[in-house]
Amino acid sequence: MQPTDIRKPDYFHKVVDCQWACPAHTPVPEYIRLIAAGRYGDAYMVNWESNVFPGILGRTCDRPCEPACRRGRVEANNGEKPEPVAICRLKRVAADHKDDIRARLPQPGKPNGRRVACIGAGPASLTVARDLAPLGYHVTVFDSDAKGGGFMRTQVPRFRLPEAVIDEEVGYILDLGIEFRGGQRIDSMKALLAEGYDAVFVGCGAPRGRDLDLPGRSEAAKHIHIGIDWLASVSFGHIDTIGKRVIVLGGGNTAMDCCRSARRLGGEDVKVIVRSGFEEMKASPWEKEDAQHEGIPILNYLVPVAFEHENGRLTGMRFQKVRAERDAQGRRTLVPTGEPEQRFDCDAVLIAVGQENAFPWIERDLGLDFDRWGLPVLDKTTLQSTIPNVFFGGDAAFGPKNIIWAVAHGHDAAISIDKLLNGADIRERPDPLLRMTSQKMGIHEWSYDNDVSLEQRRKVPWAAAEKALKSIKVEVELGFDAATAWKEAQRCLNCDVQTVFARSLCIECDACVDICPMDCISFTANGDEAELRPRLQAPALNLTQDLYVSDTLKTGRVMVKDEDVCLHCGLCAERCPTGAWDMQKFLIEMTHAGPGCRGKAAKREAA
């Protein structure tokens, strides 16, 4: 193997598993250390720079960072259920405990004469607006609703996300001099383009919920609702009650929001019925757990057959029992078991079987191409459509995902718009800003807490069930208090503090090998990666994480370190008699729209 070039930004970035997994690349260990130090405002601003909505995401994020968390794969006692750091809920701590940060937000930029229209006031459009307004762009955000927030406001129930949190964080963005036209629906892309905007960003989400064309659907239509439309009606107060017996169809997060909302609006017998297996449901594991915690059963491998009704009144549903079978290629099919149909009584049905994009307002003679699924044809990196100054992001771009992906799209689209309107090649993407800083405070002393906590993951306290289930607006999760947040923060392994090896100082005493608690350091003969991995001190079996390989040492061996299970405890650096190992904090910040993104490469500092 060739020596590892640690000057490449992605090498150590990949070692910080949580930040690498986050679509917005939030520097997670950095803000967790700030929380542990009681610097909540600083922790909030670290989040705000990258993920834009710390208070919202601290309650609702789909948490791609947590399954990646190193803690979940190195705990000796994690058993079958890994316990990553509660990254998402610590983000909420920063939002809940911060001081007034408004003076730290950017100011509207000096007008540069360019006008940008954002269609939809959801997370993708608001991120575009936030990135461009301080640069002097006049950004106009259109939304059919009177308030900004998009599906964060209309589809996430208030018991998960209080409206005050949405108002606060959307307000931070709209106060940057952005023109918000609430209650104004865009009915024609052609007409909007004729208004002479320099660029248009489409972030209108995936506004249409899928329906089920089954016998009885039209006859009992009054009692059958599309999930996302029903949630919006609940959010705006148009619906405040539902029948006592409710069936929710679907296995995604929308279905979980529907069933929990129905439980609060009078549903006494609420059940979720899915056609897949429980483990195959698209809902996040914690969303399923929360629903079950509130007494809502989830029944699986049942395919809906028909709605039953009497004189227009819904009385029940029939289902066919199926089982999953896979062919030689691993493709799954659902096969009827031959058992009798199952029937369930119900007064109302909420259909949450998926969402799809709808662009009836985009004329098809504009030169804007769509694929066979009705999605715009886009460059996946730049988010540029077949009309050069029209960009898409969020659910409108590639179909339904989640808030953090929409934010990432917003950052990328803002870079593309800024580069396009400044005559730069939008396909050249900016390098991130990178810093490596030694943590040495003495021979065996570090400027970060390198003790590995043996504590278990803390659980977020909930409001009493008798109180929470009586109102759609009572927030269920209460959040960590400062003391609990500190204890949870100590579980972070500081994966951004990297073990950096200096070949020239190494005397090959192998003391680091002896002291490493994870056996992740080896001094051995070089070889091809596939041959080298199994013969290390401990076999490096996770091929998704790289090996750190030195140049040839004096004995002809090389140092090989398995980055996968390293605890970043610093014991190797403490034990090394020559200082060949150093603990260096790696901080990578993604470059957003602005002068830094327009050149071929942003300024880079590296060890």
mmCIF file of C-alpha atoms in Angstrom, residues 60-416:
data_model
loop_
_atom_site.group_PDB
_atom_site.id
_atom_site.type_symbol
_atom_site.label_atom_id
_atom_site.label_comp_id
_atom_site.label_asym_id
_atom_site.label_seq_id
_atom_site.Cartn_x
_atom_site.Cartn_y
_atom_site.Cartn_z
ATOM 1 C CA THR A 60 -36.983 16.182 14.025
ATOM 2 C CA CYS A 61 -33.787 15.209 12.199
ATOM 3 C CA ASP A 62 -33.657 11.762 10.632
ATOM 4 C CA ARG A 63 -30.237 11.413 12.318
ATOM 5 C CA PRO A 64 -28.010 9.881 9.618
ATOM 6 C CA CYS A 65 -25.114 10.780 11.944
ATOM 7 C CA GLU A 66 -26.144 8.440 14.749
ATOM 8 C CA PRO A 67 -25.986 5.061 12.961
ATOM 9 C CA ALA A 68 -22.503 6.140 11.816
ATOM 10 C CA CYS A 69 -21.367 7.074 15.340
ATOM 11 C CA ARG A 70 -18.215 5.207 16.332
ATOM 12 C CA ARG A 71 -19.549 4.763 19.857
ATOM 13 C CA GLY A 72 -22.159 2.331 18.597
ATOM 14 C CA ARG A 73 -19.555 -0.093 17.258
ATOM 15 C CA VAL A 74 -16.830 0.033 19.910
ATOM 16 C CA GLU A 75 -18.774 -0.329 23.179
ATOM 17 C CA ALA A 76 -18.044 -3.713 24.684
ATOM 18 C CA ASN A 77 -21.507 -3.864 26.225
ATOM 19 C CA ASN A 78 -23.651 -2.600 23.367
ATOM 20 C CA GLY A 79 -25.028 -6.067 22.632
ATOM 21 C CA GLU A 80 -27.409 -6.241 19.710
ATOM 22 C CA LYS A 81 -28.521 -2.632 20.093
ATOM 23 C CA PRO A 82 -25.680 -0.148 19.563
ATOM 24 C CA GLU A 83 -25.987 3.024 21.596
ATOM 25 C CA PRO A 84 -24.496 5.952 19.683
ATOM 26 C CA VAL A 85 -24.114 9.367 21.261
ATOM 27 C CA ALA A 86 -27.465 11.218 21.350
ATOM 28 C CA ILE A 87 -26.161 13.668 18.750
ATOM 29 C CA CYS A 88 -29.541 14.946 17.618
ATOM 30 C CA ARG A 89 -30.882 15.639 21.091
ATOM 31 C CA LEU A 90 -27.629 17.364 22.093
ATOM 32 C CA LYS A 91 -28.203 19.692 19.150
ATOM 33 C CA ARG A 92 -31.506 20.612 20.740
ATOM 34 C CA VAL A 93 -29.660 21.375 23.995
ATOM 35 C CA ALA A 94 -27.670 24.067 22.201
ATOM 36 C CA ALA A 95 -30.914 25.586 20.899
ATOM 37 C CA ASP A 96 -32.808 25.351 24.191
ATOM 38 C CA HIS A 97 -30.030 26.721 26.421
ATOM 39 C CA LYS A 98 -28.423 29.364 24.190
ATOM 40 C CA ASP A 99 -28.488 33.061 24.919
ATOM 41 C CA ASP A 100 -29.718 35.659 22.402
ATOM 42 C CA ILE A 101 -27.629 35.019 19.280
ATOM 43 C CA ARG A 102 -29.255 37.554 16.935
ATOM 44 C CA ALA A 103 -26.262 39.919 17.121
ATOM 45 C CA ARG A 104 -24.070 37.079 15.822
ATOM 46 C CA LEU A 105 -26.112 36.509 12.670
ATOM 47 C CA PRO A 106 -24.979 38.002 9.345
ATOM 48 C CA GLN A 107 -26.422 41.246 8.070
ATOM 49 C CA PRO A 108 -28.075 41.807 4.663
ATOM 50 C CA GLY A 109 -25.336 42.400 2.096
ATOM 51 C CA LYS A 110 -24.816 45.482 -0.018
ATOM 52 C CA PRO A 111 -27.186 45.065 -3.014
ATOM 53 C CA ASN A 112 -25.409 43.565 -6.017
ATOM 54 C CA GLY A 113 -28.301 44.061 -8.454
ATOM 55 C CA ARG A 114 -29.072 40.325 -8.863
ATOM 56 C CA ARG A 115 -32.555 38.954 -8.162
ATOM 57 C CA VAL A 116 -33.234 35.346 -7.138
ATOM 58 C CA ALA A 117 -36.676 33.765 -6.757
ATOM 59 C CA CYS A 118 -37.214 30.804 -4.413
ATOM 60 C CA ILE A 119 -40.433 28.847 -4.898
ATOM 61 C CA GLY A 120 -41.589 27.338 -1.633
ATOM 62 C CA ALA A 121 -40.545 28.418 1.857
ATOM 63 C CA GLY A 122 -39.306 25.054 3.079
ATOM 64 C CA PRO A 123 -35.821 24.192 4.357
ATOM 65 C CA ALA A 124 -34.138 24.032 0.930
ATOM 66 C CA SER A 125 -35.383 27.448 -0.238
ATOM 67 C CA LEU A 126 -34.699 29.059 3.132
ATOM 68 C CA THR A 127 -31.135 27.739 3.055
ATOM 69 C CA VAL A 128 -30.608 29.214 -0.415
ATOM 70 C CA ALA A 129 -31.994 32.528 0.826
ATOM 71 C CA ARG A 130 -29.823 32.484 3.942
ATOM 72 C CA ASP A 131 -26.653 31.842 1.947
ATOM 73 C CA LEU A 132 -27.330 34.435 -0.779
ATOM 74 C CA ALA A 133 -28.899 37.370 1.098
ATOM 75 C CA PRO A 134 -25.698 38.328 2.992
ATOM 76 C CA LEU A 135 -23.914 38.446 -0.393
ATOM 77 C CA GLY A 136 -26.188 41.237 -1.632
ATOM 78 C CA TYR A 137 -28.687 39.199 -3.661
ATOM 79 C CA HIS A 138 -32.303 40.316 -3.542
ATOM 80 C CA VAL A 139 -34.035 37.053 -2.676
ATOM 81 C CA THR A 140 -37.797 36.690 -2.993
ATOM 82 C CA VAL A 141 -39.386 33.631 -1.387
ATOM 83 C CA PHE A 142 -42.870 32.620 -2.560
ATOM 84 C CA ASP A 143 -45.149 30.254 -0.652
ATOM 85 C CA SER A 144 -48.843 29.463 -0.825
ATOM 86 C CA ASP A 145 -49.009 29.456 2.980
ATOM 87 C CA ALA A 146 -49.040 32.642 5.008
ATOM 88 C CA LYS A 147 -45.993 31.623 7.065
ATOM 89 C CA GLY A 148 -42.605 30.238 6.080
ATOM 90 C CA GLY A 149 -41.323 26.788 6.987
ATOM 91 C CA GLY A 150 -42.864 24.551 4.334
ATOM 92 C CA PHE A 151 -43.464 20.975 5.429
ATOM 93 C CA MET A 152 -41.620 21.661 8.701
ATOM 94 C CA ARG A 153 -44.653 23.731 9.639
ATOM 95 C CA THR A 154 -47.444 21.879 7.859
ATOM 96 C CA GLN A 155 -46.534 18.205 8.244
ATOM 97 C CA VAL A 156 -44.545 17.871 11.467
ATOM 98 C CA PRO A 157 -47.017 17.751 14.374
ATOM 99 C CA ARG A 158 -46.782 20.371 17.112
ATOM 100 C CA PHE A 159 -46.240 17.704 19.782
ATOM 101 C CA ARG A 160 -42.902 17.034 18.078
ATOM 102 C CA LEU A 161 -42.055 20.541 16.921
ATOM 103 C CA PRO A 162 -43.585 23.572 18.660
ATOM 104 C CA GLU A 163 -44.557 26.425 16.374
ATOM 105 C CA ALA A 164 -42.476 28.872 18.417
ATOM 106 C CA VAL A 165 -39.303 27.018 17.399
ATOM 107 C CA ILE A 166 -40.256 27.228 13.707
ATOM 108 C CA ASP A 167 -41.119 30.927 14.019
ATOM 109 C CA GLU A 168 -37.776 31.650 15.672
ATOM 110 C CA GLU A 169 -35.500 29.869 13.213
ATOM 111 C CA VAL A 170 -37.423 30.806 10.075
ATOM 112 C CA GLY A 171 -37.441 34.361 11.399
ATOM 113 C CA TYR A 172 -33.649 34.445 11.673
ATOM 114 C CA ILE A 173 -33.507 33.866 7.907
ATOM 115 C CA LEU A 174 -36.338 36.121 6.780
ATOM 116 C CA ASP A 175 -34.825 38.960 8.844
ATOM 117 C CA LEU A 176 -31.773 38.958 6.547
ATOM 118 C CA GLY A 177 -33.570 41.343 4.212
ATOM 119 C CA ILE A 178 -35.408 38.593 2.336
ATOM 120 C CA GLU A 179 -38.689 39.456 0.636
ATOM 121 C CA PHE A 180 -41.246 36.882 1.723
ATOM 122 C CA ARG A 181 -44.465 36.669 -0.278
ATOM 123 C CA GLY A 182 -46.642 34.422 1.857
ATOM 124 C CA GLY A 183 -50.024 33.383 0.527
ATOM 125 C CA GLN A 184 -48.815 33.728 -3.062
ATOM 126 C CA ARG A 185 -48.901 30.511 -5.053
ATOM 127 C CA ILE A 186 -46.836 30.276 -8.232
ATOM 128 C CA ASP A 187 -49.146 29.005 -10.980
ATOM 129 C CA SER A 188 -46.853 29.470 -13.984
ATOM 130 C CA MET A 189 -43.107 29.028 -14.315
ATOM 131 C CA LYS A 190 -43.315 30.801 -17.663
ATOM 132 C CA ALA A 191 -44.826 33.873 -16.045
ATOM 133 C CA LEU A 192 -42.251 33.853 -13.256
ATOM 134 C CA LEU A 193 -39.328 33.631 -15.683
ATOM 135 C CA ALA A 194 -40.820 36.536 -17.614
ATOM 136 C CA GLU A 195 -40.361 38.699 -14.511
ATOM 137 C CA GLY A 196 -36.633 38.720 -15.204
ATOM 138 C CA TYR A 197 -35.185 36.932 -12.207
ATOM 139 C CA ASP A 198 -31.504 36.141 -12.663
ATOM 140 C CA ALA A 199 -32.014 32.699 -11.137
ATOM 141 C CA VAL A 200 -34.916 30.605 -9.893
ATOM 142 C CA PHE A 201 -34.731 27.931 -7.209
ATOM 143 C CA VAL A 202 -37.571 25.413 -6.932
ATOM 144 C CA GLY A 203 -37.925 24.068 -3.406
ATOM 145 C CA CYS A 204 -41.647 23.358 -3.305
ATOM 146 C CA GLY A 205 -41.323 19.859 -1.858
ATOM 147 C CA ALA A 206 -43.245 16.753 -2.907
ATOM 148 C CA PRO A 207 -46.726 18.074 -2.279
ATOM 149 C CA ARG A 208 -48.926 15.231 -3.435
ATOM 150 C CA GLY A 209 -49.634 12.185 -1.290
ATOM 151 C CA ARG A 210 -50.265 8.887 -3.031
ATOM 152 C CA ASP A 211 -53.795 7.507 -2.958
ATOM 153 C CA LEU A 212 -55.122 3.946 -3.071
ATOM 154 C CA ASP A 213 -57.597 3.014 -5.794
ATOM 155 C CA LEU A 214 -59.505 0.251 -4.027
ATOM 156 C CA PRO A 215 -63.155 -0.813 -3.962
ATOM 157 C CA GLY A 216 -65.127 1.484 -1.690
ATOM 158 C CA ARG A 217 -62.665 4.382 -1.935
ATOM 159 C CA SER A 218 -65.065 6.813 -3.580
ATOM 160 C CA GLU A 219 -68.154 5.714 -1.657
ATOM 161 C CA ALA A 220 -66.490 6.283 1.744
ATOM 162 C CA ALA A 221 -64.328 9.211 0.644
ATOM 163 C CA LYS A 222 -65.580 11.470 3.439
ATOM 164 C CA HIS A 223 -63.823 9.316 6.035
ATOM 165 C CA ILE A 224 -60.626 8.526 4.083
ATOM 166 C CA HIS A 225 -57.828 11.103 4.048
ATOM 167 C CA ILE A 226 -54.437 11.519 2.392
ATOM 168 C CA GLY A 227 -51.941 11.633 5.246
ATOM 169 C CA ILE A 228 -49.921 14.748 4.390
ATOM 170 C CA ASP A 229 -53.057 16.749 3.544
ATOM 171 C CA TRP A 230 -54.682 15.651 6.795
ATOM 172 C CA LEU A 231 -51.584 16.629 8.823
ATOM 173 C CA ALA A 232 -51.589 20.073 7.179
ATOM 174 C CA SER A 233 -55.268 20.529 8.051
ATOM 175 C CA VAL A 234 -54.529 19.557 11.637
ATOM 176 C CA SER A 235 -51.578 21.967 11.728
ATOM 177 C CA PHE A 236 -53.706 24.889 10.574
ATOM 178 C CA GLY A 237 -56.557 24.007 12.936
ATOM 179 C CA HIS A 238 -59.021 23.014 10.216
ATOM 180 C CA ILE A 239 -59.346 19.529 11.737
ATOM 181 C CA ASP A 240 -59.469 18.968 15.494
ATOM 182 C CA THR A 241 -61.193 15.612 15.844
ATOM 183 C CA ILE A 242 -61.281 12.139 14.292
ATOM 184 C CA GLY A 243 -63.234 8.920 14.728
ATOM 185 C CA LYS A 244 -62.498 6.578 17.621
ATOM 186 C CA ARG A 245 -61.335 3.673 15.426
ATOM 187 C CA VAL A 246 -58.541 4.744 13.040
ATOM 188 C CA ILE A 247 -56.421 2.781 10.584
ATOM 189 C CA VAL A 248 -53.225 4.342 9.267
ATOM 190 C CA LEU A 249 -51.877 2.779 6.065
ATOM 191 C CA GLY A 250 -48.133 3.102 5.450
ATOM 192 C CA GLY A 251 -44.808 2.507 7.125
ATOM 193 C CA GLY A 252 -42.934 5.813 6.841
ATOM 194 C CA ASN A 253 -42.418 8.713 9.217
ATOM 195 C CA THR A 254 -45.564 10.396 7.881
ATOM 196 C CA ALA A 255 -47.564 7.361 8.955
ATOM 197 C CA MET A 256 -46.048 7.617 12.446
ATOM 198 C CA ASP A 257 -47.011 11.293 12.648
ATOM 199 C CA CYS A 258 -50.527 10.452 11.466
ATOM 200 C CA CYS A 259 -51.149 7.717 14.010
ATOM 201 C CA ARG A 260 -49.762 9.722 16.924
ATOM 202 C CA SER A 261 -51.796 12.771 15.877
ATOM 203 C CA ALA A 262 -54.956 10.673 15.564
ATOM 204 C CA ARG A 263 -54.342 9.344 19.061
ATOM 205 C CA ARG A 264 -54.461 12.929 20.351
ATOM 206 C CA LEU A 265 -57.547 13.957 18.392
ATOM 207 C CA GLY A 266 -59.867 11.348 19.851
ATOM 208 C CA GLY A 267 -58.677 8.087 18.333
ATOM 209 C CA GLU A 268 -59.028 5.408 20.991
ATOM 210 C CA ASP A 269 -58.288 2.395 18.786
ATOM 211 C CA VAL A 270 -55.522 3.518 16.423
ATOM 212 C CA LYS A 271 -53.448 1.003 14.509
ATOM 213 C CA VAL A 272 -50.830 1.161 11.752
ATOM 214 C CA ILE A 273 -51.058 -1.463 9.011
ATOM 215 C CA VAL A 274 -48.200 -2.009 6.553
ATOM 216 C CA ARG A 275 -47.625 -4.357 3.665
ATOM 217 C CA SER A 276 -43.942 -4.884 4.468
ATOM 218 C CA GLY A 277 -42.202 -6.420 7.464
ATOM 219 C CA PHE A 278 -41.617 -4.356 10.594
ATOM 220 C CA GLU A 279 -37.862 -4.117 9.975
ATOM 221 C CA GLU A 280 -38.405 -3.029 6.367
ATOM 222 C CA MET A 281 -40.585 -0.067 7.257
ATOM 223 C CA LYS A 282 -39.147 3.246 6.089
ATOM 224 C CA ALA A 283 -39.934 4.976 9.367
ATOM 225 C CA SER A 284 -36.955 5.707 11.600
ATOM 226 C CA PRO A 285 -36.567 3.134 14.401
ATOM 227 C CA TRP A 286 -37.223 5.763 17.087
ATOM 228 C CA GLU A 287 -40.373 6.930 15.304
ATOM 229 C CA LYS A 288 -41.742 3.390 15.424
ATOM 230 C CA GLU A 289 -40.725 3.058 19.067
ATOM 231 C CA ASP A 290 -42.449 6.340 19.949
ATOM 232 C CA ALA A 291 -45.693 5.193 18.317
ATOM 233 C CA GLN A 292 -45.599 1.867 20.135
ATOM 234 C CA HIS A 293 -44.752 3.647 23.393
ATOM 235 C CA GLU A 294 -48.078 5.464 23.018
ATOM 236 C CA GLY A 295 -49.952 2.183 22.702
ATOM 237 C CA ILE A 296 -50.288 2.108 18.900
ATOM 238 C CA PRO A 297 -49.853 -1.393 17.423
ATOM 239 C CA ILE A 298 -48.089 -1.897 14.085
ATOM 240 C CA LEU A 299 -49.450 -4.817 12.061
ATOM 241 C CA ASN A 300 -47.400 -5.983 9.107
ATOM 242 C CA TYR A 301 -47.525 -8.143 5.972
ATOM 243 C CA LEU A 302 -51.108 -7.073 5.300
ATOM 244 C CA VAL A 303 -52.055 -5.764 1.849
ATOM 245 C CA PRO A 304 -55.234 -3.624 1.700
ATOM 246 C CA VAL A 305 -57.990 -5.135 -0.418
ATOM 247 C CA ALA A 306 -61.077 -2.954 0.036
ATOM 248 C CA PHE A 307 -62.799 -0.277 2.096
ATOM 249 C CA GLU A 308 -66.101 -1.427 3.541
ATOM 250 C CA HIS A 309 -68.991 1.015 3.987
ATOM 251 C CA GLU A 310 -72.698 1.343 4.675
ATOM 252 C CA ASN A 311 -74.634 4.222 3.118
ATOM 253 C CA GLY A 312 -71.447 6.251 2.673
ATOM 254 C CA ARG A 313 -70.206 5.557 6.209
ATOM 255 C CA LEU A 314 -66.871 3.764 6.503
ATOM 256 C CA THR A 315 -67.181 0.629 8.615
ATOM 257 C CA GLY A 316 -63.940 -1.285 8.074
ATOM 258 C CA MET A 317 -61.161 -2.539 5.793
ATOM 259 C CA ARG A 318 -60.215 -5.951 4.451
ATOM 260 C CA PHE A 319 -56.617 -7.122 4.062
ATOM 261 C CA GLN A 320 -54.807 -10.014 2.442
ATOM 262 C CA LYS A 321 -52.071 -11.726 4.466
ATOM 263 C CA VAL A 322 -48.771 -12.019 2.573
ATOM 264 C CA ARG A 323 -45.221 -13.182 3.173
ATOM 265 C CA ALA A 324 -41.927 -11.950 1.724
ATOM 266 C CA GLU A 325 -39.960 -14.123 -0.687
ATOM 267 C CA ARG A 326 -36.690 -13.281 -2.412
ATOM 268 C CA ASP A 327 -35.426 -14.568 -5.757
ATOM 269 C CA ALA A 328 -31.851 -15.498 -6.630
ATOM 270 C CA GLN A 329 -30.985 -11.819 -7.187
ATOM 271 C CA GLY A 330 -32.326 -10.844 -3.761
ATOM 272 C CA ARG A 331 -35.385 -9.050 -5.151
ATOM 273 C CA ARG A 332 -38.299 -9.170 -2.754
ATOM 274 C CA THR A 333 -41.843 -10.040 -3.709
ATOM 275 C CA LEU A 334 -44.921 -10.315 -1.500
ATOM 276 C CA VAL A 335 -46.719 -13.601 -1.952
ATOM 277 C CA PRO A 336 -50.220 -14.382 -0.582
ATOM 278 C CA THR A 337 -50.132 -16.915 2.244
ATOM 279 C CA GLY A 338 -53.549 -18.332 1.343
ATOM 280 C CA GLU A 339 -54.957 -17.461 4.748
ATOM 281 C CA PRO A 340 -58.455 -15.970 4.986
ATOM 282 C CA GLU A 341 -58.718 -12.195 4.583
ATOM 283 C CA GLN A 342 -58.486 -10.172 7.767
ATOM 284 C CA ARG A 343 -61.001 -7.454 8.562
ATOM 285 C CA PHE A 344 -60.622 -4.498 10.918
ATOM 286 C CA ASP A 345 -63.375 -2.130 12.008
ATOM 287 C CA CYS A 346 -62.664 1.570 11.539
ATOM 288 C CA ASP A 347 -64.322 4.976 11.410
ATOM 289 C CA ALA A 348 -61.482 6.717 9.553
ATOM 290 C CA VAL A 349 -58.485 5.797 7.411
ATOM 291 C CA LEU A 350 -55.347 7.885 6.890
ATOM 292 C CA ILE A 351 -53.392 6.949 3.763
ATOM 293 C CA ALA A 352 -49.646 7.535 4.167
ATOM 294 C CA VAL A 353 -48.203 5.224 1.522
ATOM 295 C CA GLY A 354 -45.823 7.728 -0.054
ATOM 296 C CA GLN A 355 -45.510 11.107 -1.701
ATOM 297 C CA GLU A 356 -44.817 12.193 -5.246
ATOM 298 C CA ASN A 357 -43.869 15.376 -7.006
ATOM 299 C CA ALA A 358 -46.427 17.468 -8.810
ATOM 300 C CA PHE A 359 -45.412 20.243 -11.172
ATOM 301 C CA PRO A 360 -48.626 21.181 -13.006
ATOM 302 C CA TRP A 361 -47.508 24.826 -12.870
ATOM 303 C CA ILE A 362 -44.368 24.190 -14.955
ATOM 304 C CA GLU A 363 -45.242 24.414 -18.628
ATOM 305 C CA ARG A 364 -43.781 21.609 -20.704
ATOM 306 C CA ASP A 365 -42.691 23.882 -23.598
ATOM 307 C CA LEU A 366 -40.073 25.815 -21.609
ATOM 308 C CA GLY A 367 -37.167 23.471 -22.282
ATOM 309 C CA LEU A 368 -37.214 22.083 -18.741
ATOM 310 C CA ASP A 369 -36.961 18.307 -19.048
ATOM 311 C CA PHE A 370 -38.551 15.726 -16.755
ATOM 312 C CA ASP A 371 -37.767 12.018 -16.421
ATOM 313 C CA ARG A 372 -40.264 9.158 -16.627
ATOM 314 C CA TRP A 373 -41.091 9.513 -12.914
ATOM 315 C CA GLY A 374 -42.032 13.162 -13.326
ATOM 316 C CA LEU A 375 -38.868 14.454 -11.642
ATOM 317 C CA PRO A 376 -36.783 17.244 -13.192
ATOM 318 C CA VAL A 377 -33.664 16.204 -15.080
ATOM 319 C CA LEU A 378 -30.845 17.651 -12.973
ATOM 320 C CA ASP A 379 -27.095 17.642 -12.603
ATOM 321 C CA LYS A 380 -26.871 15.828 -9.259
ATOM 322 C CA THR A 381 -23.895 17.893 -8.119
ATOM 323 C CA THR A 382 -24.929 21.386 -9.178
ATOM 324 C CA LEU A 383 -28.743 20.821 -9.040
ATOM 325 C CA GLN A 384 -29.000 22.740 -12.333
ATOM 326 C CA SER A 385 -31.928 21.866 -14.592
ATOM 327 C CA THR A 386 -31.992 21.886 -18.378
ATOM 328 C CA ILE A 387 -32.766 25.614 -18.136
ATOM 329 C CA PRO A 388 -29.378 26.949 -16.972
ATOM 330 C CA ASN A 389 -30.659 29.474 -14.439
ATOM 331 C CA VAL A 390 -33.316 27.197 -12.892
ATOM 332 C CA PHE A 391 -32.284 24.961 -9.987
ATOM 333 C CA PHE A 392 -34.125 22.435 -7.824
ATOM 334 C CA GLY A 393 -33.535 21.141 -4.311
ATOM 335 C CA GLY A 394 -35.086 19.250 -1.427
ATOM 336 C CA ASP A 395 -37.967 16.879 -2.139
ATOM 337 C CA ALA A 396 -38.687 18.736 -5.388
ATOM 338 C CA ALA A 397 -35.346 17.550 -6.783
ATOM 339 C CA PHE A 398 -35.124 13.817 -6.155
ATOM 340 C CA GLY A 399 -38.280 12.925 -4.264
ATOM 341 C CA PRO A 400 -39.064 12.806 -0.537
ATOM 342 C CA LYS A 401 -36.157 12.649 1.893
ATOM 343 C CA ASN A 402 -35.808 14.779 5.018
ATOM 344 C CA ILE A 403 -34.933 18.220 6.336
ATOM 345 C CA ILE A 404 -31.170 17.789 6.578
ATOM 346 C CA TRP A 405 -30.953 16.642 2.950
ATOM 347 C CA ALA A 406 -32.989 19.668 1.901
ATOM 348 C CA VAL A 407 -30.540 21.924 3.751
ATOM 349 C CA ALA A 408 -27.588 20.275 2.000
ATOM 350 C CA HIS A 409 -29.294 20.811 -1.369
ATOM 351 C CA GLY A 410 -29.866 24.454 -0.468
ATOM 352 C CA HIS A 411 -26.169 25.014 0.229
ATOM 353 C CA ASP A 412 -25.188 23.309 -3.034
ATOM 354 C CA ALA A 413 -27.744 25.240 -5.093
ATOM 355 C CA ALA A 414 -26.659 28.544 -3.543
ATOM 356 C CA ILE A 415 -23.055 27.820 -4.573
ATOM 357 C CA SER A 416 -24.224 27.052 -8.111
#
